[in-house]
mmCIF file of C-alpha atoms and ligand atoms in Angstrom:
data_model
loop_
_atom_site.group_PDB
_atom_site.id
_atom_site.type_symbol
_atom_site.label_atom_id
_atom_site.label_comp_id
_atom_site.label_asym_id
_atom_site.label_seq_id
_atom_site.Cartn_x
_atom_site.Cartn_y
_atom_site.Cartn_z
ATOM 1 C CA MET A 1 -24.460 1.142 9.856
ATOM 2 C CA LEU A 2 -22.220 -0.772 12.311
ATOM 3 C CA LYS A 3 -21.516 2.164 14.643
ATOM 4 C CA THR A 4 -21.843 1.381 18.318
ATOM 5 C CA ASN A 5 -21.320 3.214 21.587
ATOM 6 C CA PHE A 6 -19.243 1.890 24.462
ATOM 7 C CA LEU A 7 -18.680 4.084 27.530
ATOM 8 C CA ASP A 8 -19.830 7.102 25.513
ATOM 9 C CA VAL A 9 -17.204 6.506 22.859
ATOM 10 C CA GLU A 10 -18.446 5.911 19.336
ATOM 11 C CA LEU A 11 -16.788 2.911 17.683
ATOM 12 C CA SER A 12 -16.915 2.373 13.912
ATOM 13 C CA ASN A 13 -18.007 -1.237 14.482
ATOM 14 C CA PRO A 14 -18.386 -3.729 17.360
ATOM 15 C CA LEU A 15 -15.394 -5.935 16.477
ATOM 16 C CA MET A 16 -12.243 -6.470 18.522
ATOM 17 C CA ASN A 17 -9.492 -9.047 18.885
ATOM 18 C CA ALA A 18 -9.868 -11.542 21.699
ATOM 19 C CA SER A 19 -7.136 -11.064 24.266
ATOM 20 C CA GLY A 20 -4.175 -13.312 23.541
ATOM 21 C CA VAL A 21 -4.405 -13.129 19.774
ATOM 22 C CA HIS A 22 -2.244 -10.640 17.882
ATOM 23 C CA CYS A 23 -1.655 -8.413 20.914
ATOM 24 C CA MET A 24 1.560 -9.491 22.651
ATOM 25 C CA THR A 25 3.948 -6.904 21.212
ATOM 26 C CA ILE A 26 3.754 -3.190 20.412
ATOM 27 C CA GLU A 27 4.051 -4.070 16.698
ATOM 28 C CA GLU A 28 1.002 -6.352 16.878
ATOM 29 C CA LEU A 29 -0.957 -3.861 18.976
ATOM 30 C CA ASP A 30 -0.162 -1.064 16.498
ATOM 31 C CA GLU A 31 -1.424 -3.270 13.671
ATOM 32 C CA LEU A 32 -4.670 -3.829 15.553
ATOM 33 C CA ALA A 33 -5.019 -0.141 16.367
ATOM 34 C CA ASN A 34 -4.574 0.662 12.664
ATOM 35 C CA SER A 35 -6.911 -2.102 11.490
ATOM 36 C CA GLU A 36 -10.640 -1.993 10.802
ATOM 37 C CA ALA A 37 -11.361 -3.329 14.313
ATOM 38 C CA GLY A 38 -13.585 -1.008 16.363
ATOM 39 C CA ALA A 39 -11.344 -1.453 19.431
ATOM 40 C CA PHE A 40 -8.586 -3.744 20.728
ATOM 41 C CA VAL A 41 -7.465 -5.456 23.917
ATOM 42 C CA THR A 42 -3.899 -6.222 25.007
ATOM 43 C CA LYS A 43 -2.505 -9.676 25.817
ATOM 44 C CA THR A 44 -3.327 -10.548 29.417
ATOM 45 C CA ALA A 45 -0.498 -9.082 31.481
ATOM 46 C CA THR A 46 0.869 -10.494 34.699
ATOM 47 C CA ARG A 47 3.035 -8.423 37.058
ATOM 48 C CA ASP A 48 6.255 -9.749 35.545
ATOM 49 C CA TYR A 49 7.347 -10.933 32.117
ATOM 50 C CA ARG A 50 6.452 -14.583 31.489
ATOM 51 C CA ALA A 51 7.925 -16.831 28.798
ATOM 52 C CA GLY A 52 4.828 -19.043 28.965
ATOM 53 C CA ASN A 53 4.599 -22.791 28.394
ATOM 54 C CA PRO A 54 6.958 -24.843 26.189
ATOM 55 C CA GLU A 55 6.194 -25.076 22.435
ATOM 56 C CA PRO A 56 4.321 -26.356 20.521
ATOM 57 C CA ARG A 57 1.591 -24.607 22.478
ATOM 58 C CA TYR A 58 -0.944 -23.468 19.827
ATOM 59 C CA TYR A 59 -2.431 -25.670 17.098
ATOM 60 C CA ASP A 60 -4.990 -24.919 14.379
ATOM 61 C CA THR A 61 -7.498 -27.724 13.815
ATOM 62 C CA ASN A 62 -10.188 -28.067 11.126
ATOM 63 C CA LEU A 63 -12.859 -26.765 13.454
ATOM 64 C CA GLY A 64 -10.872 -24.289 15.521
ATOM 65 C CA SER A 65 -7.810 -24.254 17.715
ATOM 66 C CA ILE A 66 -6.326 -25.683 20.876
ATOM 67 C CA ASN A 67 -3.873 -23.657 22.950
ATOM 68 C CA SER A 68 -1.900 -23.868 26.122
ATOM 69 C CA MET A 69 0.148 -20.704 25.847
ATOM 70 C CA GLY A 70 0.505 -20.288 29.619
ATOM 71 C CA LEU A 71 0.191 -16.503 29.616
ATOM 72 C CA PRO A 72 3.382 -15.494 27.854
ATOM 73 C CA ASN A 73 3.488 -11.693 28.116
ATOM 74 C CA ASN A 74 5.798 -8.726 28.585
ATOM 75 C CA GLY A 75 4.589 -7.763 32.063
ATOM 76 C CA LEU A 76 2.091 -5.093 33.135
ATOM 77 C CA ASP A 77 4.408 -2.071 32.725
ATOM 78 C CA TYR A 78 4.939 -2.813 29.020
ATOM 79 C CA TYR A 79 1.211 -2.739 28.231
ATOM 80 C CA LEU A 80 0.343 0.005 30.696
ATOM 81 C CA ASP A 81 3.009 2.296 29.182
ATOM 82 C CA TYR A 82 1.654 1.507 25.714
ATOM 83 C CA VAL A 83 -1.957 2.405 26.474
ATOM 84 C CA ILE A 84 -0.972 5.515 28.462
ATOM 85 C CA GLU A 85 1.164 6.762 25.542
ATOM 86 C CA ARG A 86 -1.701 6.209 23.109
ATOM 87 C CA GLN A 87 -4.098 7.898 25.522
ATOM 88 C CA LYS A 88 -1.822 10.954 25.503
ATOM 89 C CA SER A 89 -2.021 11.043 21.728
ATOM 90 C CA GLY A 90 -5.809 10.990 21.840
ATOM 91 C CA ALA A 91 -6.785 7.293 21.830
ATOM 92 C CA LYS A 92 -10.279 7.140 23.294
ATOM 93 C CA LEU A 93 -11.207 3.568 24.172
ATOM 94 C CA GLN A 94 -8.610 0.937 24.978
ATOM 95 C CA PHE A 95 -8.791 -2.355 26.831
ATOM 96 C CA LEU A 96 -5.945 -3.541 29.058
ATOM 97 C CA SER A 97 -6.153 -7.217 30.077
ATOM 98 C CA VAL A 98 -4.595 -8.432 33.322
ATOM 99 C CA THR A 99 -4.454 -11.414 35.636
ATOM 100 C CA GLY A 100 -2.357 -12.328 38.649
ATOM 101 C CA MET A 101 -0.602 -15.550 39.596
ATOM 102 C CA SER A 102 -1.994 -15.200 43.120
ATOM 103 C CA TYR A 103 -4.767 -13.402 44.989
ATOM 104 C CA GLU A 104 -2.308 -10.757 46.179
ATOM 105 C CA GLU A 105 -0.888 -10.264 42.701
ATOM 106 C CA ASN A 106 -4.413 -9.716 41.329
ATOM 107 C CA VAL A 107 -5.093 -7.016 43.892
ATOM 108 C CA GLY A 108 -1.650 -5.479 43.326
ATOM 109 C CA LEU A 109 -2.116 -5.267 39.536
ATOM 110 C CA LEU A 110 -5.416 -3.453 39.876
ATOM 111 C CA LYS A 111 -3.977 -1.086 42.511
ATOM 112 C CA LYS A 112 -1.193 -0.199 40.110
ATOM 113 C CA ILE A 113 -3.682 0.513 37.317
ATOM 114 C CA GLN A 114 -5.865 2.535 39.675
ATOM 115 C CA GLU A 115 -2.879 4.664 40.711
ATOM 116 C CA SER A 116 -1.675 5.141 37.118
ATOM 117 C CA GLU A 117 -2.700 7.793 34.594
ATOM 118 C CA TYR A 118 -4.587 5.179 32.567
ATOM 119 C CA GLU A 119 -8.239 6.098 32.094
ATOM 120 C CA GLY A 120 -9.295 3.284 29.771
ATOM 121 C CA VAL A 121 -10.935 -0.040 30.416
ATOM 122 C CA THR A 122 -9.359 -2.921 32.314
ATOM 123 C CA GLU A 123 -10.322 -6.494 31.474
ATOM 124 C CA PHE A 124 -9.759 -8.715 34.481
ATOM 125 C CA ASN A 125 -9.072 -12.212 33.142
ATOM 126 C CA LEU A 126 -10.613 -14.657 35.622
ATOM 127 C CA SER A 127 -10.469 -17.613 33.276
ATOM 128 C CA CYS A 128 -7.061 -18.659 31.962
ATOM 129 C CA PRO A 129 -7.146 -22.468 31.753
ATOM 130 C CA ASN A 130 -3.480 -23.003 30.936
ATOM 131 C CA VAL A 131 -1.241 -22.317 33.903
ATOM 132 C CA PRO A 132 -0.239 -25.689 35.384
ATOM 133 C CA GLY A 133 -1.468 -25.944 38.959
ATOM 134 C CA LYS A 134 -3.656 -22.807 38.798
ATOM 135 C CA PRO A 135 -7.401 -23.380 38.511
ATOM 136 C CA GLN A 136 -9.598 -20.929 36.602
ATOM 137 C CA ILE A 137 -10.607 -18.315 39.186
ATOM 138 C CA ALA A 138 -14.183 -17.873 37.975
ATOM 139 C CA TYR A 139 -14.996 -21.560 38.465
ATOM 140 C CA ASP A 140 -14.570 -20.806 42.183
ATOM 141 C CA PHE A 141 -17.633 -18.682 42.951
ATOM 142 C CA GLU A 142 -16.639 -17.805 46.513
ATOM 143 C CA LEU A 143 -13.160 -16.700 45.484
ATOM 144 C CA THR A 144 -14.544 -14.595 42.605
ATOM 145 C CA ASP A 145 -16.940 -12.857 44.985
ATOM 146 C CA LYS A 146 -14.207 -12.206 47.556
ATOM 147 C CA LEU A 147 -11.776 -10.891 44.950
ATOM 148 C CA LEU A 148 -14.311 -8.538 43.348
ATOM 149 C CA ALA A 149 -15.419 -7.296 46.767
ATOM 150 C CA GLU A 150 -11.835 -6.383 47.606
ATOM 151 C CA VAL A 151 -11.083 -4.875 44.184
ATOM 152 C CA PHE A 152 -14.112 -2.594 44.324
ATOM 153 C CA THR A 153 -13.038 -1.153 47.673
ATOM 154 C CA PHE A 154 -10.430 0.865 45.722
ATOM 155 C CA PHE A 155 -10.932 0.439 41.977
ATOM 156 C CA THR A 156 -12.977 3.230 40.372
ATOM 157 C CA LYS A 157 -11.997 2.928 36.697
ATOM 158 C CA PRO A 158 -13.991 0.938 34.126
ATOM 159 C CA LEU A 159 -13.580 -2.788 34.819
ATOM 160 C CA GLY A 160 -14.806 -5.847 32.939
ATOM 161 C CA VAL A 161 -14.312 -9.533 33.685
ATOM 162 C CA LYS A 162 -13.396 -12.273 31.249
ATOM 163 C CA LEU A 163 -15.251 -15.419 32.176
ATOM 164 C CA PRO A 164 -14.842 -19.069 31.349
ATOM 165 C CA PRO A 165 -17.817 -20.850 29.776
ATOM 166 C CA TYR A 166 -20.467 -22.234 32.134
ATOM 167 C CA PHE A 167 -22.541 -25.256 31.274
ATOM 168 C CA ASP A 168 -25.245 -25.361 33.911
ATOM 169 C CA ILE A 169 -28.205 -23.057 34.458
ATOM 170 C CA ALA A 170 -27.504 -23.048 38.198
ATOM 171 C CA HIS A 171 -24.019 -21.727 37.462
ATOM 172 C CA PHE A 172 -25.369 -18.929 35.231
ATOM 173 C CA ASP A 173 -27.732 -17.987 38.066
ATOM 174 C CA GLU A 174 -25.077 -18.095 40.766
ATOM 175 C CA MET A 175 -22.388 -16.214 38.834
ATOM 176 C CA ALA A 176 -24.837 -13.538 37.629
ATOM 177 C CA LYS A 177 -25.977 -12.977 41.216
ATOM 178 C CA ILE A 178 -22.378 -12.351 42.275
ATOM 179 C CA LEU A 179 -21.559 -10.095 39.306
ATOM 180 C CA ASN A 180 -24.702 -8.002 39.827
ATOM 181 C CA LYS A 181 -23.354 -6.902 43.226
ATOM 182 C CA TYR A 182 -20.530 -4.938 41.602
ATOM 183 C CA PRO A 183 -20.287 -1.839 39.377
ATOM 184 C CA LEU A 184 -18.816 -3.797 36.485
ATOM 185 C CA THR A 185 -18.610 -2.162 33.073
ATOM 186 C CA TYR A 186 -18.935 -5.457 31.248
ATOM 187 C CA VAL A 187 -18.742 -9.218 31.252
ATOM 188 C CA ASN A 188 -16.820 -10.966 28.466
ATOM 189 C CA SER A 189 -18.051 -14.492 27.666
ATOM 190 C CA VAL A 190 -16.264 -16.736 26.856
ATOM 191 C CA ASN A 191 -12.601 -17.579 27.279
ATOM 192 C CA SER A 192 -11.508 -20.808 25.598
ATOM 193 C CA VAL A 193 -13.325 -24.010 26.576
ATOM 194 C CA GLY A 194 -10.703 -25.312 28.960
ATOM 195 C CA ASN A 195 -8.754 -28.533 28.851
ATOM 196 C CA GLY A 196 -9.840 -30.161 25.639
ATOM 197 C CA LEU A 197 -7.675 -32.802 23.993
ATOM 198 C CA TYR A 198 -6.918 -32.960 20.257
ATOM 199 C CA ILE A 199 -5.208 -35.979 18.738
ATOM 200 C CA ASP A 200 -3.095 -36.445 15.610
ATOM 201 C CA LEU A 201 -4.336 -39.852 14.454
ATOM 202 C CA ASP A 202 -1.310 -40.730 12.273
ATOM 203 C CA LYS A 203 1.097 -40.059 15.086
ATOM 204 C CA GLU A 204 -1.325 -41.293 17.777
ATOM 205 C CA GLN A 205 -0.118 -38.258 19.690
ATOM 206 C CA VAL A 206 -1.350 -35.008 21.170
ATOM 207 C CA VAL A 207 -0.615 -31.788 19.212
ATOM 208 C CA ILE A 208 0.568 -29.414 21.934
ATOM 209 C CA LYS A 209 3.304 -30.040 24.510
ATOM 210 C CA PRO A 210 2.126 -28.493 27.803
ATOM 211 C CA LYS A 211 -0.060 -30.405 30.249
ATOM 212 C CA GLY A 212 0.100 -33.670 28.294
ATOM 213 C CA GLY A 213 -1.752 -32.078 25.367
ATOM 214 C CA PHE A 214 -4.685 -30.572 27.285
ATOM 215 C CA GLY A 215 -5.586 -27.052 26.170
ATOM 216 C CA GLY A 216 -8.272 -24.408 25.675
ATOM 217 C CA LEU A 217 -10.510 -24.830 22.619
ATOM 218 C CA GLY A 218 -11.528 -21.948 20.377
ATOM 219 C CA GLY A 219 -13.224 -21.519 17.018
ATOM 220 C CA GLU A 220 -16.156 -23.317 15.446
ATOM 221 C CA TYR A 221 -16.360 -25.971 18.193
ATOM 222 C CA ILE A 222 -17.348 -23.431 20.797
ATOM 223 C CA LYS A 223 -19.881 -21.105 19.150
ATOM 224 C CA PRO A 224 -23.023 -22.687 20.656
ATOM 225 C CA THR A 225 -21.439 -22.572 24.115
ATOM 226 C CA ALA A 226 -20.333 -18.968 23.629
ATOM 227 C CA LEU A 227 -23.780 -17.892 22.413
ATOM 228 C CA ALA A 228 -25.448 -19.647 25.345
ATOM 229 C CA ASN A 229 -23.216 -17.792 27.792
ATOM 230 C CA VAL A 230 -23.846 -14.411 26.128
ATOM 231 C CA ARG A 231 -27.591 -15.034 26.094
ATOM 232 C CA ALA A 232 -27.712 -16.403 29.659
ATOM 233 C CA PHE A 233 -25.785 -13.459 31.094
ATOM 234 C CA ARG A 234 -27.725 -10.876 29.073
ATOM 235 C CA GLU A 235 -30.917 -12.314 30.583
ATOM 236 C CA ARG A 236 -29.527 -12.223 34.122
ATOM 237 C CA LEU A 237 -27.201 -9.220 34.458
ATOM 238 C CA ASN A 238 -28.185 -5.653 35.341
ATOM 239 C CA PRO A 239 -28.733 -3.696 32.114
ATOM 240 C CA SER A 240 -25.862 -1.389 33.143
ATOM 241 C CA ILE A 241 -23.398 -4.274 32.687
ATOM 242 C CA LYS A 242 -22.507 -4.638 29.030
ATOM 243 C CA ILE A 243 -21.643 -7.918 27.359
ATOM 244 C CA ILE A 244 -18.742 -8.749 25.099
ATOM 245 C CA GLY A 245 -19.358 -11.920 23.114
ATOM 246 C CA THR A 246 -16.353 -14.066 22.273
ATOM 247 C CA GLY A 247 -16.177 -17.525 20.757
ATOM 248 C CA GLY A 248 -16.690 -19.178 17.409
ATOM 249 C CA VAL A 249 -16.720 -16.107 15.180
ATOM 250 C CA ILE A 250 -15.742 -17.266 11.698
ATOM 251 C CA ASN A 251 -18.019 -15.116 9.533
ATOM 252 C CA GLY A 252 -20.502 -12.248 9.595
ATOM 253 C CA LYS A 253 -23.347 -14.580 10.518
ATOM 254 C CA ASP A 254 -21.555 -15.497 13.748
ATOM 255 C CA VAL A 255 -21.131 -11.812 14.642
ATOM 256 C CA PHE A 256 -24.834 -11.263 13.945
ATOM 257 C CA GLU A 257 -25.776 -14.183 16.219
ATOM 258 C CA HIS A 258 -23.625 -12.909 19.097
ATOM 259 C CA ILE A 259 -25.332 -9.505 18.844
ATOM 260 C CA LEU A 260 -28.756 -11.144 18.552
ATOM 261 C CA CYS A 261 -27.982 -12.903 21.867
ATOM 262 C CA GLY A 262 -27.195 -9.517 23.416
ATOM 263 C CA ALA A 263 -23.518 -8.816 22.794
ATOM 264 C CA ASP A 264 -22.525 -5.145 22.736
ATOM 265 C CA LEU A 265 -19.110 -5.923 21.255
ATOM 266 C CA VAL A 266 -17.802 -9.098 19.642
ATOM 267 C CA GLN A 267 -14.263 -10.448 19.867
ATOM 268 C CA VAL A 268 -12.400 -12.676 17.423
ATOM 269 C CA GLY A 269 -9.625 -15.059 18.494
ATOM 270 C CA THR A 270 -8.983 -18.215 16.462
ATOM 271 C CA THR A 271 -10.064 -16.674 13.131
ATOM 272 C CA LEU A 272 -7.880 -13.603 13.716
ATOM 273 C CA HIS A 273 -4.975 -15.963 14.411
ATOM 274 C CA LYS A 274 -5.669 -17.799 11.124
ATOM 275 C CA GLU A 275 -6.308 -14.768 8.890
ATOM 276 C CA GLY A 276 -4.541 -11.779 10.418
ATOM 277 C CA VAL A 277 -6.031 -8.309 10.912
ATOM 278 C CA SER A 278 -7.710 -8.259 7.473
ATOM 279 C CA VAL A 279 -10.365 -10.480 9.109
ATOM 280 C CA PHE A 280 -12.001 -7.319 10.493
ATOM 281 C CA SER A 281 -12.780 -5.834 7.075
ATOM 282 C CA ARG A 282 -14.139 -9.183 5.879
ATOM 283 C CA LEU A 283 -16.374 -9.551 8.946
ATOM 284 C CA THR A 284 -17.697 -5.977 8.807
ATOM 285 C CA LYS A 285 -18.584 -6.448 5.110
ATOM 286 C CA GLU A 286 -20.303 -9.774 5.775
ATOM 287 C CA LEU A 287 -22.253 -8.377 8.727
ATOM 288 C CA GLN A 288 -23.393 -5.385 6.666
ATOM 289 C CA GLU A 289 -24.557 -7.715 3.871
ATOM 290 C CA ILE A 290 -26.703 -9.716 6.292
ATOM 291 C CA MET A 291 -28.156 -6.540 7.808
ATOM 292 C CA LYS A 292 -29.003 -5.182 4.349
ATOM 293 C CA GLU A 293 -30.739 -8.431 3.376
ATOM 294 C CA LYS A 294 -32.782 -8.271 6.562
ATOM 295 C CA GLY A 295 -33.542 -4.580 6.215
ATOM 296 C CA TYR A 296 -31.710 -3.518 9.379
ATOM 297 C CA SER A 297 -29.908 -0.193 9.482
ATOM 298 C CA SER A 298 -28.307 -0.328 12.928
ATOM 299 C CA LEU A 299 -27.151 -2.921 15.472
ATOM 300 C CA GLU A 300 -29.914 -1.746 17.836
ATOM 301 C CA ASP A 301 -32.467 -3.134 15.365
ATOM 302 C CA PHE A 302 -31.603 -6.683 16.432
ATOM 303 C CA ARG A 303 -29.318 -6.572 19.497
ATOM 304 C CA GLY A 304 -30.631 -8.942 22.170
ATOM 305 C CA LYS A 305 -33.777 -9.656 20.173
ATOM 306 C CA LEU A 306 -33.371 -13.414 19.873
ATOM 307 C CA LYS A 307 -36.794 -15.081 19.666
ATOM 308 C CA VAL A 308 -37.801 -18.225 21.484
ATOM 309 C CA ILE A 309 -40.483 -20.721 20.478
ATOM 310 C CA ASP A 310 -43.715 -20.189 22.433
HETATM 311 O O1 DOR B 401 -7.040 -19.771 26.067
HETATM 312 C C1 DOR B 401 -6.369 -18.976 26.735
HETATM 313 N N1 DOR B 401 -5.034 -18.918 26.594
HETATM 314 N N2 DOR B 401 -6.976 -18.159 27.631
HETATM 315 C C2 DOR B 401 -6.297 -17.332 28.450
HETATM 316 O O2 DOR B 401 -6.912 -16.657 29.258
HETATM 317 C C3 DOR B 401 -4.850 -17.261 28.383
HETATM 318 C C4 DOR B 401 -4.241 -17.903 27.187
HETATM 319 C C5 DOR B 401 -2.850 -18.405 27.553
HETATM 320 O O3 DOR B 401 -1.928 -17.578 27.563
HETATM 321 O O4 DOR B 401 -2.686 -19.604 27.850
#
């Protein structure tokens, strides 16, 4: 009932982790690979190991989460070796997330992947809000265009981009126009809503240490923004570019809504962090229940079919 195709690979369901959650170490990645999730993505890798920002750097709130992890990760080789090993043992569809600390590092990371044996998908994270002094790449339209133009002079493997949320129709238009110039496999909307501030009232203090408490928001707060981005890009992007919907998935209804807006796959961040990998069996059950009630037998029955009021 929940089967879906991505790059000619049949997945048991459209659910994945969102990069950053439960995917830093081989142990966590193995747990994801053995879970009910249809696919998984690795923690965003930089060229070198990074310790990330000082703790506390992740905080669960009533309505979601705030984080300023600062891209802690084990470096590209660690994740690239992992996915290549799994590929050799028959793994079909894997997602490797990467981002560079500079323009040159971005190009270098993708060159290394291009030259490697890895045949899976690369998710190019253009939207980390948490590295002090480094703006989110995809809020700079000119830079995004320039970077993708250079990357596609040599990169021939499947590539997706992880985008930050946009809040203006003109920005949806402008970014979609840029993305449509390139042979992208997919667009993933959205990364966390950057630089929110959550306050502990008793202490009259922020809850995370980096950047004076500013951090990316996830969870329930961000679902309407995530859905708007999925819908806006599905309406604007070439049909060949798939969409991964990320943001505000707490239950099966949220997964259904992402797909209704046009998502091909749906990623779970904050709720996976709260519940662990068993979240995927809960969400698949809840989604199936909703589909049964509505009389749908496949995701195609409602994908992208959101109605508007005439
Ligand atoms: O919210 C996020 N946190 N998004 C990213 O892209 C990276 C992550 C981090 O490590 O700070």
